[in-house]
């Protein structure tokens, strides 16, 4: 973990389409973390387009090494996935599989690390199912999922034409949830460092 006074929060997720709904939600959440005093790093789109994780293969690409190092240093992690066919996307799951490289660290995997979750899907069933999977993955990695996880129904008018959260009831509700998620992740990260 880092030694500066500002907690370091890693965001991971999205799709290969830059500026996807999931990436926008992650960016909004991380911007809120920064406004509240945290440092952030986002891994999205091609940042997480990594070779399939193979535990027996020790050689890692520069992008994979960068991701693993940032996760090793993270005081908290926020993960966002689209709900593809009711599940976490293969792109996000593969990136998360690289956390296996932390298995022999002093902090095994993400032990005792706050874990925020965001899911985006075209419908509530896939959004909520994907959110549940992200929380389960966090538990398996020994992280603590925050009390709030954010499920976003992309069928609702959430985004305006510029890609920002819309000034609609649904957009404002999502903004409030993402800001609260940022608050929880940052508060738990700060508490964990004391």
C-alpha positions as CSV (number, residue, x, y, z in Angstrom):
1,X,0.0,0.0,0.0
2,X,1.0,3.6,-0.5
3,X,2.6,5.8,2.1
4,X,1.2,9.2,1.2
5,X,-1.5,10.8,3.3
6,X,-4.1,10.6,0.5
7,X,-5.7,7.1,0.0
8,X,-5.1,5.6,-3.4
9,X,-8.2,4.3,-5.1
10,X,-8.0,2.1,-8.2
11,X,-10.9,1.9,-10.6
12,X,-11.1,-1.0,-13.0
13,X,-13.7,-1.9,-15.6
14,X,-15.7,-0.8,-18.6
15,X,-15.7,-2.3,-22.1
16,X,-13.5,-2.1,-25.1
17,X,-15.6,0.7,-26.3
18,X,-14.0,3.8,-24.8
19,X,-16.4,6.0,-22.8
20,X,-18.9,3.2,-22.3
21,X,-21.7,3.7,-19.7
22,X,-19.6,1.6,-17.2
23,X,-16.5,3.6,-17.8
24,X,-18.5,6.9,-17.5
25,X,-19.9,5.7,-14.1
26,X,-16.4,4.7,-12.9
27,X,-15.0,8.1,-14.0
28,X,-17.8,9.9,-12.2
29,X,-17.2,7.9,-9.0
30,X,-13.4,8.4,-9.1
31,X,-13.8,12.1,-9.8
32,X,-15.9,12.2,-6.6
33,X,-13.2,10.4,-4.7
34,X,-10.7,13.0,-5.9
35,X,-13.0,15.9,-4.9
36,X,-13.1,14.3,-1.4
37,X,-9.3,14.1,-1.1
38,X,-8.3,10.7,-2.6
39,X,-5.9,9.9,-5.4
40,X,-7.2,7.7,-8.2
41,X,-6.1,5.6,-11.2
42,X,-8.5,4.2,-13.8
43,X,-7.9,1.0,-15.8
44,X,-10.5,0.7,-18.6
45,X,-11.0,-0.1,-22.3
46,X,-7.6,-1.1,-23.8
47,X,-5.9,-0.8,-20.3
48,X,-7.6,-4.1,-19.4
49,X,-7.5,-5.7,-22.8
50,X,-5.0,-8.3,-21.5
51,X,-3.9,-11.8,-22.5
52,X,-6.1,-14.4,-20.9
53,X,-4.8,-14.9,-17.4
54,X,-2.6,-18.1,-17.1
55,X,-1.3,-18.7,-13.6
56,X,1.4,-21.0,-14.9
57,X,2.7,-18.4,-17.4
58,X,5.0,-16.0,-15.4
59,X,5.7,-13.5,-18.1
60,X,3.4,-10.5,-18.0
61,X,2.7,-7.7,-20.5
62,X,3.6,-4.1,-19.5
63,X,-0.1,-3.3,-19.1
64,X,-0.6,-6.4,-16.9
65,X,2.4,-5.5,-14.7
66,X,1.0,-1.9,-14.4
67,X,-2.4,-3.1,-13.3
68,X,-1.0,-5.6,-10.8
69,X,1.3,-3.0,-9.3
70,X,-1.5,-0.5,-8.9
71,X,-3.7,-3.1,-7.3
72,X,-0.9,-4.0,-4.9
73,X,-0.6,-0.3,-3.9
74,X,-4.4,0.3,-3.7
75,X,-6.0,1.4,-0.5
76,X,-9.4,0.6,-2.1
77,X,-10.7,-0.7,-5.4
78,X,-13.9,0.3,-7.4
79,X,-14.9,-2.3,-10.0
80,X,-17.4,-1.7,-12.8
81,X,-18.8,-4.2,-15.2
82,X,-21.4,-4.2,-17.9
83,X,-24.0,-7.0,-17.5
84,X,-23.3,-9.2,-20.5
85,X,-26.0,-11.9,-20.6
86,X,-26.7,-11.4,-16.9
87,X,-23.0,-11.7,-15.8
88,X,-19.7,-9.9,-15.4
89,X,-18.0,-9.4,-18.7
90,X,-15.1,-11.6,-19.7
91,X,-12.9,-8.5,-20.2
92,X,-13.4,-7.4,-16.6
93,X,-13.3,-10.9,-15.1
94,X,-10.0,-11.6,-16.9
95,X,-8.5,-8.4,-15.6
96,X,-9.6,-9.4,-12.1
97,X,-8.0,-12.8,-12.5
98,X,-4.6,-11.0,-12.5
99,X,-5.1,-10.4,-8.8
100,X,-4.0,-14.0,-8.4
101,X,-0.5,-12.5,-8.9
102,X,-0.9,-11.0,-5.4
103,X,-1.4,-14.5,-3.7
104,X,2.0,-14.5,-2.1
105,X,2.1,-10.8,-1.1
106,X,2.2,-9.7,2.6
107,X,-1.4,-8.5,1.9
108,X,-2.7,-11.7,0.2
109,X,-5.0,-10.8,-2.8
110,X,-6.9,-7.7,-1.6
111,X,-7.2,-8.8,2.1
112,X,-9.0,-6.1,4.2
113,X,-9.3,-3.7,1.2
114,X,-12.5,-1.7,0.6
115,X,-14.2,-2.9,-2.7
116,X,-16.8,-0.8,-4.4
117,X,-19.0,-2.2,-7.1
118,X,-20.8,-0.7,-10.1
119,X,-22.8,-2.6,-12.8
120,X,-24.5,-1.2,-15.9
121,X,-26.9,-3.2,-18.0
122,X,-29.9,-2.6,-20.3
123,X,-32.4,-3.8,-17.7
124,X,-32.6,-4.3,-13.9
125,X,-32.2,-8.1,-13.9
126,X,-28.8,-8.1,-15.5
127,X,-27.6,-5.0,-13.6
128,X,-28.5,-6.5,-10.2
129,X,-27.2,-10.0,-11.1
130,X,-23.9,-8.5,-12.2
131,X,-23.6,-6.4,-9.1
132,X,-24.2,-9.5,-7.0
133,X,-21.4,-11.3,-8.8
134,X,-19.0,-8.4,-8.4
135,X,-19.7,-8.4,-4.6
136,X,-19.0,-12.2,-4.5
137,X,-15.8,-11.8,-6.4
138,X,-14.7,-9.1,-3.8
139,X,-15.4,-11.6,-1.0
140,X,-13.4,-14.3,-2.7
141,X,-10.5,-11.8,-3.0
142,X,-10.8,-11.1,0.8
143,X,-11.9,-7.6,0.2
144,X,-14.8,-5.8,2.0
145,X,-17.6,-4.8,-0.4
146,X,-19.0,-1.5,0.6
147,X,-22.5,-1.4,2.0
148,X,-23.7,0.3,-1.2
149,X,-23.2,-1.2,-4.6
150,X,-24.6,0.8,-7.6
151,X,-26.7,-1.0,-10.2
152,X,-27.5,1.2,-13.2
153,X,-30.2,0.5,-15.7
154,X,-28.9,1.8,-19.0
155,X,-32.4,1.7,-20.5
156,X,-33.2,4.7,-18.3
157,X,-32.3,8.2,-19.5
158,X,-29.1,8.4,-17.5
159,X,-26.6,10.1,-19.8
160,X,-26.9,13.4,-21.7
161,X,-25.5,13.8,-25.3
162,X,-22.2,15.0,-23.9
163,X,-21.7,11.8,-21.9
164,X,-22.3,13.3,-18.5
165,X,-25.1,12.3,-16.1
166,X,-28.3,13.8,-17.3
167,X,-30.2,16.4,-15.4
168,X,-33.1,14.0,-15.0
169,X,-34.5,12.3,-11.9
170,X,-32.7,9.1,-13.0
171,X,-29.5,10.9,-13.7
172,X,-29.5,12.7,-10.4
173,X,-30.3,9.4,-8.5
174,X,-27.3,7.7,-10.1
175,X,-25.1,10.7,-9.4
176,X,-26.1,10.6,-5.7
177,X,-25.4,6.8,-5.5
178,X,-22.0,7.1,-7.2
179,X,-21.0,10.0,-4.9
180,X,-22.1,8.0,-1.8
181,X,-20.1,5.0,-3.1
182,X,-17.1,7.3,-3.4
183,X,-17.6,8.5,0.1
184,X,-17.9,4.9,1.5
185,X,-14.8,3.7,-0.4
186,X,-12.7,6.6,0.7
187,X,-13.9,6.6,4.3
188,X,-13.2,2.8,4.6
189,X,-9.8,3.3,3.0
190,X,-8.9,6.1,5.4
191,X,-10.0,4.0,8.4
192,X,-8.1,1.0,7.2
193,X,-4.9,3.1,7.0
194,X,-5.1,4.2,10.7
